[in-house]
């Protein structure tokens, strides 16, 4: 949660003249600043690149903003590859990190020139079926045990991703034999980590592997992909990570392991949540109040707009515009209108007294928010807006219409 919202009730009332609630709004300036700080933290590493995890916020205006700041993307499907390419990101600026990949997906990844990140040694055969094995390739490592996981991905040995050490080594050996020249190592063993030591300790482990594989296999590991997993403070009292200190921690490991062994390599990150999470807001109107065995406040957004609370019990701070400084005098569940009882944005939340027409802002919704939207109960997905420095907004995705909802069927017959 942020200390203060970057927009006011009167800003939102102005936007609502054109865009009815619910809608998402992203803060362009803050996203820009976040990326600039990230690049500053890793400026000691000449090849550093953030490949934004498209799944976190798959909207072309966001991808273009990030592209202009030097970012690439991390993709896991053909539509994500196509969206990246059409947003001006292609070639080695794309990491294709997927598991259980179909041949046609590899074919598309090869077409756009993405760096392919193999999730399993058996994927080498799949990739060969799609075409030729490229000169540059990455493999995903699952260390099994890793001390800095926060358990959200489960223990690494419960995670479906990546290869064991022996499989990884075998994959590199085979790939070298097949003519691959440039190698990368990828690993993701935490999600939403608020530990400043997560990246540095993961980096140290992967740097050590790079040295070992050079010595034992004679391969050239030219990049390390630390993937995503850096968290944001959703709950009051949680401490934000310090990107400068994370960059320094990784630098220290780099000097002690990579440079000390006479090597150099580039660092890639694939953050999603950290880049857009805190800078996206779901704006919704209060449309009801109800008092039965518990007290409820109803809003016009539903879990179809933001499913994290419903599926993970995730916490999102909620502020009532214009009442930010009023004391919290009610304790309520904030609910949407789905015919499902998990459609709650908050449970037993203390809020200032609200009334019909108040505007509630659900914070930290900029990553894995709109992206996870769905259409249950015939709910249409909302618009996404980009807020500029002068607080004007541009629509970067219109709201779904009923025609969109019916687009995959012929409503007047039973056939398609
Ligand atoms: C989801 C994912 C990310 C981004 O994760 P965040 O928690 O949003 O930073 C990066 N890389 C891969 C391979 C992923 O699956």
PDB file of C-alpha atoms and ligand atoms in Angstrom, residues 50-56 74-76 96-98 117 140 153 161 186-188 190-193 199 225-231 269-276 367-368, ligand 1:
ATOM      1  CA  UNK A  50      14.478  -6.287 -17.241  1.00  0.00           C
ATOM      2  CA  UNK A  51      12.233  -8.578 -19.291  1.00  0.00           C
ATOM      3  CA  UNK A  52       8.820  -7.652 -17.875  1.00  0.00           C
ATOM      4  CA  UNK A  53       6.602 -10.662 -17.187  1.00  0.00           C
ATOM      5  CA  UNK A  54       3.800  -9.924 -19.646  1.00  0.00           C
ATOM      6  CA  UNK A  55       1.316 -12.057 -17.718  1.00  0.00           C
ATOM      7  CA  UNK A  56       1.348  -9.488 -14.908  1.00  0.00           C
ATOM      8  CA  UNK A  74       9.036 -12.529 -20.571  1.00  0.00           C
ATOM      9  CA  UNK A  75       6.377 -14.515 -22.428  1.00  0.00           C
ATOM     10  CA  UNK A  76       4.769 -17.916 -21.996  1.00  0.00           C
ATOM     11  CA  UNK A  96      10.191 -17.352 -23.652  1.00  0.00           C
ATOM     12  CA  UNK A  97       9.833 -19.083 -20.284  1.00  0.00           C
ATOM     13  CA  UNK A  98       7.095 -21.657 -20.395  1.00  0.00           C
ATOM     14  CA  UNK A 117      14.177 -20.964 -21.650  1.00  0.00           C
ATOM     15  CA  UNK A 140      15.558 -23.332 -16.007  1.00  0.00           C
ATOM     16  CA  UNK A 153       5.679 -21.130  -4.626  1.00  0.00           C
ATOM     17  CA  UNK A 161       9.250 -25.776 -12.742  1.00  0.00           C
ATOM     18  CA  UNK A 186      17.264 -19.181 -15.138  1.00  0.00           C
ATOM     19  CA  UNK A 187      15.652 -19.876 -11.783  1.00  0.00           C
ATOM     20  CA  UNK A 188      12.599 -18.680  -9.869  1.00  0.00           C
ATOM     21  CA  UNK A 190      10.080 -17.430  -4.614  1.00  0.00           C
ATOM     22  CA  UNK A 191       7.031 -15.308  -5.273  1.00  0.00           C
ATOM     23  CA  UNK A 192       6.283 -11.954  -3.683  1.00  0.00           C
ATOM     24  CA  UNK A 193       9.482 -12.005  -1.653  1.00  0.00           C
ATOM     25  CA  UNK A 199      18.040 -12.001  -5.456  1.00  0.00           C
ATOM     26  CA  UNK A 225      18.112 -14.814 -15.343  1.00  0.00           C
ATOM     27  CA  UNK A 226      16.937 -14.126 -11.800  1.00  0.00           C
ATOM     28  CA  UNK A 227      13.337 -14.200 -13.041  1.00  0.00           C
ATOM     29  CA  UNK A 228      10.607 -12.481 -10.998  1.00  0.00           C
ATOM     30  CA  UNK A 229       9.441 -12.985  -7.466  1.00  0.00           C
ATOM     31  CA  UNK A 230      10.307  -9.653  -5.904  1.00  0.00           C
ATOM     32  CA  UNK A 231       7.360  -8.650  -3.769  1.00  0.00           C
ATOM     33  CA  UNK A 269      15.305 -10.000 -14.400  1.00  0.00           C
ATOM     34  CA  UNK A 270      11.712 -10.875 -15.268  1.00  0.00           C
ATOM     35  CA  UNK A 271       9.836  -8.907 -12.680  1.00  0.00           C
ATOM     36  CA  UNK A 272       6.143  -8.383 -13.058  1.00  0.00           C
ATOM     37  CA  UNK A 273       4.610  -7.512  -9.726  1.00  0.00           C
ATOM     38  CA  UNK A 274       7.375  -5.150  -8.647  1.00  0.00           C
ATOM     39  CA  UNK A 275       7.151  -3.062 -11.836  1.00  0.00           C
ATOM     40  CA  UNK A 276       3.429  -2.398 -12.116  1.00  0.00           C
ATOM     41  CA  UNK A 367       0.043  -6.752 -11.524  1.00  0.00           C
ATOM     42  CA  UNK A 368      -1.838 -10.047 -11.842  1.00  0.00           C
TER      43      UNK A 368
HETATM   44  C1  LIG B   1       5.258 -15.112 -13.048  1.00  0.00           C
HETATM   45  C2  LIG B   1       6.640 -15.110 -13.555  1.00  0.00           C
HETATM   46  C3  LIG B   1       7.427 -13.967 -13.437  1.00  0.00           C
HETATM   47  C4  LIG B   1       6.976 -12.712 -12.742  1.00  0.00           C
HETATM   48  O1  LIG B   1       6.694 -12.914 -11.416  1.00  0.00           O
HETATM   49  P1  LIG B   1       6.393 -11.678 -10.436  1.00  0.00           P
HETATM   50  O2  LIG B   1       6.086 -12.348  -9.148  1.00  0.00           O
HETATM   51  O3  LIG B   1       5.252 -10.945 -11.011  1.00  0.00           O
HETATM   52  O4  LIG B   1       7.623 -10.855 -10.395  1.00  0.00           O
HETATM   53  C5  LIG B   1       8.681 -14.003 -14.005  1.00  0.00           C
HETATM   54  N1  LIG B   1       9.149 -15.095 -14.648  1.00  0.00           N
HETATM   55  C6  LIG B   1       8.424 -16.217 -14.771  1.00  0.00           C
HETATM   56  C7  LIG B   1       8.989 -17.372 -15.511  1.00  0.00           C
HETATM   57  C8  LIG B   1       7.146 -16.273 -14.228  1.00  0.00           C
HETATM   58  O5  LIG B   1       6.421 -17.394 -14.346  1.00  0.00           O
END
